Tab-separated table of C-alpha atoms in Angstrom:
chain	number	residue	atom	x	y	z
A	1	MET	CA	79.299	-32.827	45.535
A	2	THR	CA	82.649	-34.293	46.707
A	3	ASP	CA	83.333	-34.485	50.367
A	4	PRO	CA	86.137	-31.983	51.068
A	5	ALA	CA	87.787	-34.528	53.356
A	6	SER	CA	88.409	-36.849	50.373
A	7	TYR	CA	91.015	-34.285	48.907
A	8	ASP	CA	94.584	-34.300	49.901
A	9	TYR	CA	94.495	-30.664	50.756
A	10	ASP	CA	91.672	-28.042	51.215
A	11	LEU	CA	93.928	-25.575	49.361
A	12	PHE	CA	96.749	-25.894	46.891
A	13	VAL	CA	98.448	-22.669	45.820
A	14	ILE	CA	100.621	-22.505	42.640
A	15	GLY	CA	103.393	-20.110	43.070
A	16	ALA	CA	105.003	-19.004	46.352
A	17	GLY	CA	105.485	-15.296	45.772
A	18	SER	CA	104.069	-12.570	48.141
A	19	GLY	CA	100.497	-13.106	47.192
A	20	GLY	CA	100.670	-17.093	47.359
A	21	VAL	CA	102.650	-17.134	50.483
A	22	ARG	CA	100.172	-14.705	52.360
A	23	ALA	CA	97.157	-16.751	51.168
A	24	ALA	CA	98.695	-19.966	52.180
A	25	ARG	CA	99.731	-18.691	55.721
A	26	ILE	CA	96.085	-17.110	56.500
A	27	ALA	CA	94.215	-20.030	55.079
A	28	SER	CA	96.183	-22.322	57.337
A	29	GLY	CA	95.490	-20.152	60.369
A	30	HIS	CA	91.813	-20.525	59.646
A	31	GLY	CA	92.155	-24.247	59.784
A	32	ALA	CA	92.699	-25.237	56.152
A	33	ARG	CA	95.136	-28.142	54.943
A	34	VAL	CA	97.496	-26.281	52.699
A	35	ALA	CA	100.086	-26.871	50.172
A	36	ILE	CA	102.031	-24.638	47.855
A	37	ALA	CA	104.062	-25.347	44.800
A	38	GLU	CA	107.088	-23.128	43.549
A	39	GLU	CA	109.350	-24.030	40.702
A	40	HIS	CA	111.819	-21.453	41.284
A	41	ARG	CA	112.653	-19.952	44.727
A	42	VAL	CA	110.111	-19.266	47.578
A	43	GLY	CA	109.585	-15.486	47.839
A	44	GLY	CA	108.604	-14.617	44.122
A	45	THR	CA	109.584	-11.850	42.140
A	46	CYS	CA	109.664	-8.990	44.887
A	47	VAL	CA	111.983	-10.905	47.234
A	48	ILE	CA	114.057	-12.936	44.683
A	49	ARG	CA	114.397	-10.665	41.517
A	50	GLY	CA	112.474	-7.504	42.137
A	51	CYS	CA	111.673	-4.936	44.470
A	52	VAL	CA	114.093	-5.971	47.484
A	53	PRO	CA	117.296	-6.715	45.501
A	54	LYS	CA	116.614	-3.573	43.400
A	55	LYS	CA	115.943	-1.135	46.343
A	56	LEU	CA	119.301	-2.681	47.856
A	57	LEU	CA	121.065	-1.606	44.635
A	58	VAL	CA	119.299	1.874	44.764
A	59	TYR	CA	120.755	2.320	48.328
A	60	GLY	CA	124.203	1.313	47.163
A	61	SER	CA	124.148	3.617	44.067
A	62	HIS	CA	123.116	6.718	46.306
A	63	PHE	CA	126.427	6.670	48.174
A	64	ALA	CA	127.971	7.834	44.754
A	65	GLU	CA	126.286	11.323	45.503
A	66	ASP	CA	126.441	11.127	49.182
A	67	LEU	CA	130.408	10.711	49.252
A	68	LYS	CA	130.677	13.879	46.984
A	69	ASP	CA	128.116	15.864	49.019
A	70	ALA	CA	129.889	14.816	52.248
A	71	GLN	CA	132.906	17.197	51.666
A	72	ALA	CA	130.485	20.311	51.901
A	73	PHE	CA	129.485	18.961	55.335
A	74	GLY	CA	133.065	18.945	56.594
A	75	TRP	CA	134.007	15.390	55.928
A	76	THR	CA	137.486	14.569	54.363
A	77	VAL	CA	136.814	11.706	51.968
A	78	GLY	CA	139.765	9.879	50.271
A	79	GLU	CA	140.088	7.909	47.245
A	80	THR	CA	137.062	5.829	46.673
A	81	SER	CA	136.242	3.196	44.290
A	82	PHE	CA	133.175	0.832	43.666
A	83	SER	CA	133.189	-2.911	43.687
A	84	TRP	CA	130.232	-4.435	41.674
A	85	PRO	CA	131.122	-7.928	42.795
A	86	ALA	CA	131.001	-6.858	46.427
A	87	LEU	CA	127.466	-5.248	46.296
A	88	ARG	CA	126.167	-8.027	43.985
A	89	ASP	CA	127.149	-10.919	46.444
A	90	SER	CA	125.897	-8.704	49.682
A	91	VAL	CA	122.480	-8.470	47.796
A	92	LEU	CA	122.418	-11.972	46.784
A	93	ASN	CA	123.155	-13.091	50.214
A	94	GLU	CA	120.550	-10.808	51.532
A	95	VAL	CA	117.980	-12.403	48.920
A	96	THR	CA	118.906	-15.907	50.309
A	97	ARG	CA	118.379	-14.926	53.866
A	98	LEU	CA	114.948	-13.547	53.194
A	99	GLU	CA	113.938	-16.719	51.283
A	100	GLY	CA	114.739	-18.659	54.048
A	101	ILE	CA	112.542	-16.635	56.202
A	102	TYR	CA	109.751	-17.029	53.758
A	103	GLY	CA	110.408	-20.828	53.896
A	104	GLN	CA	110.256	-20.881	57.635
A	105	THR	CA	107.042	-19.002	57.829
A	106	LEU	CA	105.485	-21.552	55.506
A	107	ALA	CA	106.990	-24.415	57.705
A	108	ASN	CA	105.654	-22.543	60.959
A	109	ASN	CA	102.060	-22.319	59.576
A	110	ASN	CA	102.123	-26.111	58.866
A	111	VAL	CA	102.101	-25.503	54.918
A	112	THR	CA	103.415	-28.292	52.867
A	113	VAL	CA	105.794	-27.080	50.286
A	114	PHE	CA	106.694	-28.638	46.899
A	115	LYS	CA	109.659	-27.249	45.109
A	116	SER	CA	108.305	-28.233	41.584
A	117	LEU	CA	106.526	-27.041	38.633
A	118	ALA	CA	102.794	-27.656	39.080
A	119	LYS	CA	99.793	-27.650	36.551
A	120	LEU	CA	96.134	-28.604	36.583
A	121	VAL	CA	95.343	-31.877	34.947
A	122	GLY	CA	91.669	-31.791	36.147
A	123	PRO	CA	89.236	-29.528	38.097
A	124	HIS	CA	90.577	-30.637	41.404
A	125	GLU	CA	93.833	-32.263	40.422
A	126	ILE	CA	97.416	-30.869	40.217
A	127	GLU	CA	100.411	-32.692	38.636
A	128	LEU	CA	103.914	-32.087	39.815
A	129	ALA	CA	107.027	-32.093	37.559
A	130	ASP	CA	107.870	-35.704	38.759
A	131	GLY	CA	104.391	-37.031	37.693
A	132	GLN	CA	102.923	-36.996	41.238
A	133	ARG	CA	99.412	-35.981	41.372
A	134	ILE	CA	97.605	-34.317	44.144
A	135	THR	CA	93.966	-33.234	44.812
A	136	ALA	CA	92.630	-30.158	46.428
A	137	GLY	CA	89.310	-28.692	47.298
A	138	HIS	CA	90.520	-25.188	46.239
A	139	ILE	CA	93.276	-24.094	44.113
A	140	LEU	CA	94.841	-20.575	43.820
A	141	ILE	CA	96.748	-19.281	40.962
A	142	ALA	CA	99.629	-17.012	42.337
A	143	THR	CA	102.347	-17.454	39.625
A	144	GLY	CA	102.986	-13.753	38.960
A	145	GLY	CA	104.317	-12.324	35.850
A	146	TRP	CA	107.503	-12.597	33.731
A	147	PRO	CA	109.508	-10.061	31.831
A	148	VAL	CA	108.752	-9.461	28.253
A	149	ARG	CA	111.297	-9.550	25.378
A	150	PRO	CA	110.610	-7.722	22.127
A	151	ASP	CA	110.286	-9.708	19.138
A	152	VAL	CA	113.374	-8.429	17.134
A	153	PRO	CA	116.277	-10.335	15.764
A	154	GLY	CA	119.177	-10.775	18.279
A	155	ALA	CA	116.908	-10.054	21.387
A	156	GLU	CA	118.437	-13.127	22.932
A	157	HIS	CA	121.602	-11.048	23.377
A	158	GLY	CA	119.910	-8.782	25.953
A	159	ILE	CA	118.905	-9.431	29.390
A	160	THR	CA	115.932	-8.772	31.662
A	161	SER	CA	115.612	-7.579	35.141
A	162	ASN	CA	115.594	-11.520	36.129
A	163	GLU	CA	119.254	-11.556	35.227
A	164	VAL	CA	120.613	-8.176	36.007
A	165	PHE	CA	121.334	-9.038	39.596
A	166	HIS	CA	123.771	-11.773	38.675
A	167	LEU	CA	126.164	-9.858	36.233
A	168	GLU	CA	129.738	-11.094	36.449
A	169	THR	CA	131.296	-7.832	35.429
A	170	PHE	CA	129.967	-4.264	35.641
A	171	PRO	CA	129.271	-2.889	32.318
A	172	LYS	CA	130.464	0.553	30.995
A	173	ARG	CA	127.791	1.160	28.283
A	174	VAL	CA	124.405	0.368	29.284
A	175	VAL	CA	121.199	0.484	26.956
A	176	ILE	CA	117.812	0.311	28.774
A	177	ALA	CA	114.717	-0.571	26.488
A	178	GLY	CA	111.531	0.823	28.062
A	179	GLY	CA	110.189	3.888	29.728
A	180	GLY	CA	108.421	2.435	32.659
A	181	TYR	CA	109.607	2.426	36.595
A	182	ILE	CA	111.910	-0.506	36.000
A	183	ALA	CA	113.785	1.158	33.186
A	184	ASN	CA	114.073	4.586	34.938
A	185	GLU	CA	115.025	2.758	38.163
A	186	PHE	CA	118.081	0.839	36.569
A	187	ALA	CA	118.940	3.810	34.517
A	188	GLY	CA	119.587	5.764	37.839
A	189	ILE	CA	121.295	2.766	39.096
A	190	PHE	CA	123.745	2.134	36.497
A	191	ASN	CA	124.486	5.899	36.077
A	192	GLU	CA	125.378	6.296	39.613
A	193	PHE	CA	127.836	3.479	39.401
A	194	GLY	CA	129.565	5.031	36.634
A	195	ALA	CA	128.069	3.394	33.471
A	196	GLN	CA	127.071	5.420	30.229
A	197	VAL	CA	123.443	5.027	30.186
A	198	THR	CA	121.125	5.311	27.209
A	199	VAL	CA	117.315	4.727	27.646
A	200	VAL	CA	115.644	3.930	24.447
A	201	ASN	CA	111.796	4.076	24.338
A	202	ARG	CA	109.547	3.407	21.380
A	203	SER	CA	106.995	6.004	22.585
A	204	ASP	CA	107.609	9.772	23.243
A	205	ALA	CA	107.410	9.904	27.017
A	206	ILE	CA	108.608	8.158	30.206
A	207	LEU	CA	106.525	6.827	33.037
A	208	ARG	CA	103.093	6.904	31.475
A	209	GLY	CA	100.141	7.156	33.957
A	210	TYR	CA	102.304	9.242	36.358
A	211	ASP	CA	101.715	12.964	36.789
A	212	GLU	CA	103.216	14.805	33.766
A	213	GLN	CA	104.836	17.553	35.553
A	214	ILE	CA	106.486	15.037	37.940
A	215	ARG	CA	107.883	12.715	35.062
A	216	ASP	CA	109.043	15.766	33.049
A	217	ARG	CA	111.129	16.917	36.201
A	218	LEU	CA	112.564	13.436	36.380
A	219	LEU	CA	113.613	13.541	32.840
A	220	GLN	CA	115.161	16.863	33.130
A	221	ILE	CA	117.182	15.554	36.133
A	222	SER	CA	118.187	12.353	34.627
A	223	MET	CA	119.474	14.376	31.431
A	224	ALA	CA	121.402	16.643	33.899
A	225	LYS	CA	122.977	13.671	35.480
A	226	GLY	CA	124.133	12.409	32.011
A	227	ILE	CA	121.626	9.678	31.185
A	228	GLN	CA	120.769	9.776	27.359
A	229	PHE	CA	117.203	9.360	26.175
A	230	ARG	CA	116.184	8.203	22.666
A	231	PHE	CA	112.299	8.294	21.931
A	232	ASN	CA	110.166	7.058	19.024
A	233	CYS	CA	112.927	4.550	18.497
A	234	PRO	CA	111.800	0.820	17.883
A	235	PHE	CA	114.516	-1.818	17.981
A	236	GLU	CA	115.369	-3.178	14.448
A	237	HIS	CA	118.272	-5.700	15.144
A	238	ILE	CA	120.907	-6.451	17.724
A	239	GLU	CA	124.075	-7.962	16.832
A	240	LYS	CA	126.893	-9.453	19.141
A	241	GLN	CA	130.441	-8.444	17.921
A	242	ALA	CA	133.513	-10.273	18.110
A	243	ASP	CA	134.739	-8.596	21.298
A	244	GLY	CA	131.569	-9.490	23.121
A	245	SER	CA	129.980	-5.907	22.695
A	246	LEU	CA	126.477	-5.340	21.175
A	247	SER	CA	125.642	-3.151	18.119
A	248	ILE	CA	122.101	-2.049	18.751
A	249	ARG	CA	120.258	-0.729	15.611
A	250	LEU	CA	117.133	1.512	16.097
A	251	ALA	CA	114.716	2.669	13.338
A	252	GLY	CA	115.261	6.269	12.524
A	253	ALA	CA	118.302	6.529	14.595
A	254	ASP	CA	121.887	5.896	14.527
A	255	PRO	CA	123.092	2.491	16.062
A	256	ILE	CA	124.412	2.340	19.631
A	257	GLU	CA	127.288	0.347	20.806
A	258	ALA	CA	127.015	-1.113	24.253
A	259	ASP	CA	128.285	-3.740	26.707
A	260	LEU	CA	124.830	-4.575	28.081
A	261	LEU	CA	121.138	-4.483	26.863
A	262	LEU	CA	118.526	-4.602	29.526
A	263	PHE	CA	114.909	-5.141	28.464
A	264	ALA	CA	112.639	-3.422	30.820
A	265	THR	CA	109.542	-3.422	28.354
A	266	GLY	CA	107.069	-4.790	30.692
A	267	ARG	CA	105.846	-7.895	32.432
A	268	ALA	CA	103.312	-10.357	31.176
A	269	PRO	CA	100.867	-12.661	33.431
A	270	ARG	CA	102.517	-16.138	33.774
A	271	SER	CA	99.566	-18.184	32.980
A	272	GLN	CA	100.748	-20.282	30.154
A	273	GLY	CA	101.421	-24.215	30.683
A	274	LEU	CA	99.328	-24.235	34.033
A	275	GLY	CA	96.362	-26.225	32.283
A	276	LEU	CA	93.978	-23.369	33.232
A	277	GLU	CA	91.952	-23.248	29.793
A	278	ALA	CA	91.655	-27.005	29.714
A	279	VAL	CA	89.622	-26.919	33.082
A	280	GLY	CA	87.717	-23.776	32.109
A	281	VAL	CA	89.503	-20.849	33.456
A	282	GLU	CA	89.041	-17.856	31.296
A	283	LEU	CA	91.946	-15.964	30.278
A	284	ALA	CA	92.266	-12.198	28.835
A	285	ALA	CA	94.002	-11.780	25.715
A	286	ASN	CA	97.342	-10.948	27.258
A	287	GLY	CA	97.060	-14.141	29.246
A	288	ALA	CA	95.838	-12.569	32.415
A	289	VAL	CA	93.494	-14.752	34.592
A	290	LYS	CA	90.033	-13.148	34.750
A	291	VAL	CA	88.626	-12.859	38.161
A	292	ASP	CA	85.824	-11.168	39.898
A	293	ASP	CA	85.962	-8.896	43.035
A	294	TYR	CA	86.773	-11.800	45.211
A	295	SER	CA	89.434	-13.105	43.000
A	296	GLN	CA	87.315	-15.998	41.889
A	297	THR	CA	87.918	-17.175	38.334
A	298	SER	CA	85.373	-18.580	35.816
A	299	VAL	CA	85.709	-21.828	37.613
A	300	GLU	CA	83.969	-21.819	41.253
A	301	HIS	CA	86.813	-23.386	43.322
A	302	ILE	CA	89.751	-21.738	41.404
A	303	TYR	CA	90.967	-18.396	42.329
A	304	ALA	CA	93.969	-16.272	41.307
A	305	VAL	CA	95.891	-13.193	42.920
A	306	GLY	CA	98.696	-10.915	42.131
A	307	ASP	CA	100.268	-10.184	38.795
A	308	VAL	CA	98.818	-13.125	37.099
A	309	THR	CA	95.548	-11.279	37.155
A	310	ASP	CA	97.139	-7.949	35.694
A	311	ARG	CA	94.965	-5.866	37.903
A	312	VAL	CA	97.580	-3.725	39.635
A	313	GLN	CA	101.292	-5.131	39.575
A	314	LEU	CA	102.533	-4.462	42.916
A	315	THR	CA	103.683	-6.592	45.754
A	316	PRO	CA	101.301	-4.957	48.567
A	317	VAL	CA	98.268	-5.419	46.288
A	318	ALA	CA	99.189	-9.158	45.811
A	319	ILE	CA	99.624	-9.480	49.545
A	320	ARG	CA	96.307	-7.864	50.171
A	321	GLU	CA	94.539	-9.869	47.497
A	322	GLY	CA	95.876	-13.193	49.113
A	323	HIS	CA	94.831	-12.405	52.466
A	324	ALA	CA	91.409	-11.391	51.268
A	325	PHE	CA	90.948	-14.638	49.358
A	326	ALA	CA	91.771	-16.659	52.428
A	327	ASP	CA	89.384	-14.539	54.645
A	328	THR	CA	86.775	-15.044	52.267
A	329	VAL	CA	86.975	-18.758	51.307
A	330	PHE	CA	88.265	-20.184	54.632
A	331	GLY	CA	87.432	-17.494	57.269
A	332	GLY	CA	84.042	-16.989	56.563
A	333	ARG	CA	84.355	-13.263	55.993
A	334	PRO	CA	83.980	-12.081	52.408
A	335	VAL	CA	86.287	-9.450	51.852
A	336	LYS	CA	86.793	-7.197	48.575
A	337	VAL	CA	90.075	-5.510	47.829
A	338	ASP	CA	89.830	-1.796	47.086
A	339	HIS	CA	92.195	-1.226	44.010
A	340	SER	CA	91.583	2.686	44.068
A	341	THR	CA	93.910	5.316	45.545
A	342	ILE	CA	96.940	2.996	45.735
A	343	PRO	CA	100.094	4.901	46.637
A	344	MET	CA	102.987	4.095	44.124
A	345	ALA	CA	106.736	4.879	43.761
A	346	VAL	CA	109.487	4.779	41.335
A	347	PHE	CA	112.803	4.401	42.980
A	348	SER	CA	114.606	6.631	40.326
A	349	HIS	CA	117.431	9.160	41.183
A	350	PRO	CA	115.554	11.258	42.809
A	351	PRO	CA	112.495	8.872	43.604
A	352	ILE	CA	109.027	9.667	42.627
A	353	ALA	CA	105.784	8.986	44.741
A	354	GLY	CA	102.272	9.356	43.954
A	355	VAL	CA	98.617	8.626	45.168
A	356	GLY	CA	95.212	9.280	43.714
A	357	LEU	CA	94.371	11.246	40.619
A	358	THR	CA	96.948	13.053	38.449
A	359	GLU	CA	96.063	16.559	37.325
A	360	ALA	CA	94.935	15.382	33.786
A	361	GLN	CA	92.912	12.448	35.285
A	362	ALA	CA	91.216	14.935	37.846
A	363	ARG	CA	90.557	17.466	35.150
A	364	ASN	CA	88.775	14.721	33.049
A	365	GLN	CA	86.904	13.106	35.744
A	366	LEU	CA	86.027	16.004	37.902
A	367	GLY	CA	86.163	19.228	35.745
A	368	SER	CA	87.091	21.922	38.214
A	369	VAL	CA	90.141	21.268	40.154
A	370	LYS	CA	92.758	23.432	42.030
A	371	ILE	CA	96.453	22.659	41.779
A	372	PHE	CA	98.916	23.458	44.593
A	373	THR	CA	102.694	23.025	43.945
A	374	SER	CA	105.894	23.654	45.772
A	375	ASP	CA	109.152	23.815	43.709
A	376	PHE	CA	112.165	23.917	46.053
A	377	ARG	CA	115.750	22.836	46.586
A	378	PRO	CA	116.221	20.761	49.543
A	379	MET	CA	118.212	21.959	52.224
A	380	LYS	CA	120.742	19.327	51.899
A	381	ASN	CA	121.090	19.987	48.327
A	382	VAL	CA	121.657	23.798	49.015
A	383	LEU	CA	124.738	23.219	51.326
A	384	ALA	CA	126.159	20.574	48.928
A	385	ASP	CA	125.607	23.048	46.069
A	386	ARG	CA	123.549	20.584	44.128
A	387	ASN	CA	120.967	22.398	41.922
A	388	GLU	CA	118.622	19.399	41.753
A	389	ARG	CA	115.139	20.697	42.936
A	390	ALA	CA	112.139	18.833	44.397
A	391	LEU	CA	108.666	19.085	43.327
A	392	TYR	CA	105.549	18.462	45.228
A	393	LYS	CA	102.067	18.776	43.633
A	394	MET	CA	98.376	18.584	45.440
A	395	VAL	CA	95.270	17.977	43.311
A	396	VAL	CA	92.088	19.275	44.941
A	397	ASN	CA	88.546	18.848	43.920
A	398	ALA	CA	87.282	22.536	43.711
A	399	ALA	CA	83.706	21.333	44.567
A	400	ASN	CA	84.260	20.130	47.826
A	401	ASP	CA	87.857	20.853	48.620
A	402	GLN	CA	88.988	17.086	48.931
A	403	VAL	CA	92.590	16.293	48.120
A	404	VAL	CA	92.255	13.710	45.381
A	405	GLY	CA	96.013	13.434	44.471
A	406	LEU	CA	99.579	13.914	45.786
A	407	HIS	CA	102.554	13.671	43.618
A	408	MET	CA	106.195	14.359	44.364
A	409	ILE	CA	109.754	14.029	43.064
A	410	GLY	CA	112.499	14.473	45.540
A	411	PRO	CA	114.615	12.776	48.262
A	412	ASP	CA	112.747	10.317	50.327
A	413	SER	CA	109.617	11.024	48.394
A	414	ALA	CA	108.248	7.561	48.833
A	415	GLU	CA	108.830	7.566	52.641
A	416	ILE	CA	106.946	10.945	52.936
A	417	LEU	CA	104.118	9.833	50.812
A	418	GLN	CA	103.181	6.667	52.856
A	419	ALA	CA	101.642	8.794	55.599
A	420	ALA	CA	100.327	11.264	53.277
A	421	ALA	CA	98.503	8.583	51.521
A	422	ILE	CA	96.377	7.667	54.300
A	423	ALA	CA	95.033	11.324	54.315
A	424	VAL	CA	94.253	10.924	50.481
A	425	LYS	CA	92.499	7.505	51.230
A	426	ALA	CA	90.481	9.169	53.907
A	427	GLY	CA	89.276	11.996	51.765
A	428	LEU	CA	90.706	14.761	53.720
A	429	THR	CA	90.457	18.504	52.640
A	430	LYS	CA	93.068	20.945	51.563
A	431	ALA	CA	91.938	23.067	54.709
A	432	GLN	CA	92.590	19.983	56.999
A	433	PHE	CA	96.256	19.874	55.484
A	434	ASP	CA	96.509	23.568	56.156
A	435	GLU	CA	95.284	23.247	59.763
A	436	THR	CA	98.269	20.879	60.445
A	437	ILE	CA	101.175	22.581	61.927
A	438	ALA	CA	104.399	22.099	59.893
A	439	LEU	CA	107.152	19.825	61.287
A	440	HIS	CA	110.228	22.027	60.549
A	441	PRO	CA	112.692	21.869	59.062
A	442	THR	CA	111.565	18.924	56.809
A	443	MET	CA	110.837	18.396	53.197
A	444	ALA	CA	107.527	16.753	54.237
A	445	GLU	CA	106.323	20.266	55.801
A	446	GLU	CA	105.633	21.473	52.172
A	447	LEU	CA	102.519	19.362	52.101
A	448	VAL	CA	100.893	21.479	54.921
A	449	LEU	CA	102.206	24.857	53.299
A	450	LEU	CA	101.261	24.658	49.827
A	451	LYS	CA	99.715	27.806	48.368
């Protein structure tokens, strides 16, 4: 076996997103000599082109309704207008600030950063874009995922979530392809900013995998807000017209004229071009890096975490996996990440949040279940004369009274669910929820008043 001291680094990380940065920092803290390579910007999908800038757009879009509702609370609101360039630039400036913090974190932890494409050219050897070669005892693949474009003529005229934060002008007519969380989040954002939004989905439902009652409620509310949906409509052809607009042709439906087409049709693991297969790393059919419970690949000293493994495509999961990898390999403490009972949220208008089993999943897995719901109009909506209703749902195992799922749609649902997810993860019972005194007046109190 080669002496570890003969390598340039103990750990070389390819990809400086949330998972890679956490792994690098923790491994360095355990005494490892660490380097990381990133061909784009430090921070990865979440910080640069994902959850952070998107959540800031969500905040910005909420003011459209808040300004209207303010009048019912006694505020006199004058003429208002929205400036896309002002919000866009503020968001991008915040992204740059956060990128700097990530870079400083790596520097503070003595991690060497190579701002370059990197690929494997041998079992322990990495080549950078300029031809420089580096050796490492262990290699971590943390390159994340990349948006998928459908294979249809004219697809190049559409954009993905990577480019949406950089739009020069705000579009008046937007078509969003897809039915998942990215599609529904941007549908709400663009709609609140005043665009005419049409969501086109090749299947017959939105948000597959989420509780059916909750996603149906979002569909109803979205349609009431003016968002249009076309289901079972595959794309056939996209044409760019003389005035710069798009003519989008769908199978079995009338064409749609739009100023912007956003593809939100999923993300694929970004494993191509890294030289993985040449050194024996096994990949799944979709390009995901195959790993075991400790994030180890088919090659003993090569590991992978985050979206490139396609286990659970969520930033906190990538962070947890990166931390566990570093503790396992360099901290002398083997750690497995528990991928069950992970809380999830969709920052739609209103937001959705859920943890644990949906009603359908519980019935399939447990057989006998009890369902408790609260369908109510939040106090703020009542005074604002807004008819939008929240829906909270609890799924309980009838055999032992354990709460196995919580699902909700309504204002601040993600903020409320984070604490409630602890109870579900801990296996608490419906009786224990009932024994907890309500915090009144709040929306969250509905969780301990469910009948």
